[in-house]
Amino acid sequence: MNILFAEDDDLLRNSLTFYLKNNGFNVTSVSNGLEVKDQLKNTPFDLIITDLNMPFFGGMEVINFVRNELKSSAPIIVLTSFGVEKAELDAFEIGASEFISKPFSPSVLKARIDKLLSKRTV
């Protein structure tokens, strides 16, 4: 399974990329919204994980791009350090599949990824 992971925090991005790769996923990690767009235009991904706030454009714009421009139904998990209910509701309204507030356990992230990907293969 191919995952696109967009996170501007280098430590979090590197550690979660390592964790996910060790759990059998192919992970492409990027640090900003422009890199997200470049990757999505050229490569199909089974799942997208995006931070809400990143340079150039953030998670909401990523969701919008995936759903409205690419017309993709790939699951999208939104990560944020802001546990704001409105942001979570807005993300779901425009097409997010999951919303996870930081800090979180990598095993919880993996469980949510497994759940979303199992729905796609049924």
XYZ file of C-alpha atoms in Angstrom:
122
model
C 0.000 0.000 0.000
C 1.309 3.409 -1.016
C 0.940 6.235 1.491
C 1.658 9.924 0.953
C 2.641 11.523 4.258
C 2.730 15.327 4.416
C 4.114 16.846 7.616
C 6.319 19.917 8.081
C 7.754 18.787 11.442
C 10.936 16.952 10.385
C 11.217 14.806 13.517
C 7.595 13.647 13.401
C 7.697 13.072 9.627
C 10.918 11.040 9.796
C 9.921 8.967 12.807
C 6.442 8.126 11.487
C 7.820 7.379 8.020
C 10.274 4.928 9.625
C 7.497 3.372 11.728
C 5.122 2.952 8.772
C 7.828 1.517 6.511
C 8.718 -0.995 9.247
C 5.049 -1.991 9.265
C 5.039 -2.832 5.576
C 3.833 0.372 3.929
C 5.464 2.163 1.015
C 5.696 5.754 2.243
C 6.496 8.912 0.330
C 7.030 11.765 2.773
C 6.921 15.466 1.949
C 7.182 18.614 4.036
C 4.858 21.134 2.397
C 1.755 21.600 0.283
C 3.588 22.180 -2.992
C 5.341 18.831 -2.677
C 1.961 17.216 -1.950
C 0.535 18.528 -5.214
C 3.590 17.426 -7.201
C 3.413 13.907 -5.783
C -0.346 13.570 -6.261
C -0.187 14.705 -9.887
C 2.369 12.000 -10.709
C 1.624 9.054 -8.428
C -1.539 7.290 -7.280
C -1.665 6.768 -3.513
C -3.843 4.371 -1.543
C -4.007 6.752 1.423
C -2.952 10.308 2.255
C -1.902 11.614 5.671
C -1.647 15.391 5.894
C -0.879 17.918 8.575
C -3.481 20.666 8.848
C -0.923 23.483 8.917
C 1.998 23.356 6.468
C 3.927 25.827 4.328
C 2.346 26.921 1.012
C -0.969 25.232 1.717
C -2.272 22.955 4.410
C -4.523 19.992 5.007
C -7.804 21.653 4.037
C -6.357 22.609 0.659
C -4.950 19.094 0.259
C -8.408 17.596 0.857
C -9.955 20.058 -1.580
C -7.334 19.278 -4.240
C -7.729 15.505 -3.863
C -11.525 15.488 -3.830
C -12.328 18.277 -6.311
C -9.416 18.501 -8.746
C -8.162 14.916 -8.787
C -11.631 13.452 -8.124
C -9.958 10.833 -5.936
C -11.695 8.884 -3.194
C -8.428 7.871 -1.501
C -8.812 8.011 2.287
C -7.336 11.130 3.888
C -6.190 11.317 7.499
C -5.743 14.850 8.835
C -3.239 15.461 11.645
C -3.254 18.603 13.734
C -1.856 20.007 16.927
C -5.006 22.107 17.249
C -7.828 20.134 18.854
C -10.377 22.591 17.513
C -13.813 21.113 16.936
C -14.619 23.493 14.056
C -11.469 22.490 12.148
C -12.353 18.821 12.624
C -15.928 19.321 11.440
C -14.777 21.416 8.471
C -12.261 18.720 7.474
C -14.942 16.018 7.554
C -17.362 18.221 5.625
C -14.963 18.637 2.698
C -13.914 15.000 2.562
C -11.492 13.927 5.305
C -11.772 10.296 6.366
C -10.125 10.605 9.795
C -8.912 13.409 12.060
C -6.175 12.793 14.637
C -5.034 15.353 17.204
C -1.356 15.504 18.154
C 0.227 14.048 20.151
C -0.880 10.546 19.217
C 0.467 7.032 19.342
C 1.927 5.597 16.122
C 0.013 2.382 16.835
C -3.271 4.336 16.886
C -2.358 5.882 13.525
C -1.578 2.420 12.133
C -4.910 1.062 13.414
C -6.779 3.867 11.649
C -4.791 3.314 8.444
C -5.553 -0.418 8.570
C -9.253 0.299 9.121
C -9.464 2.724 6.195
C -7.514 0.502 3.815
C -9.532 -2.593 4.721
C -12.725 -0.728 3.750
C -11.252 -0.037 0.308
C -10.414 -3.686 -0.361
C -13.837 -5.051 0.646
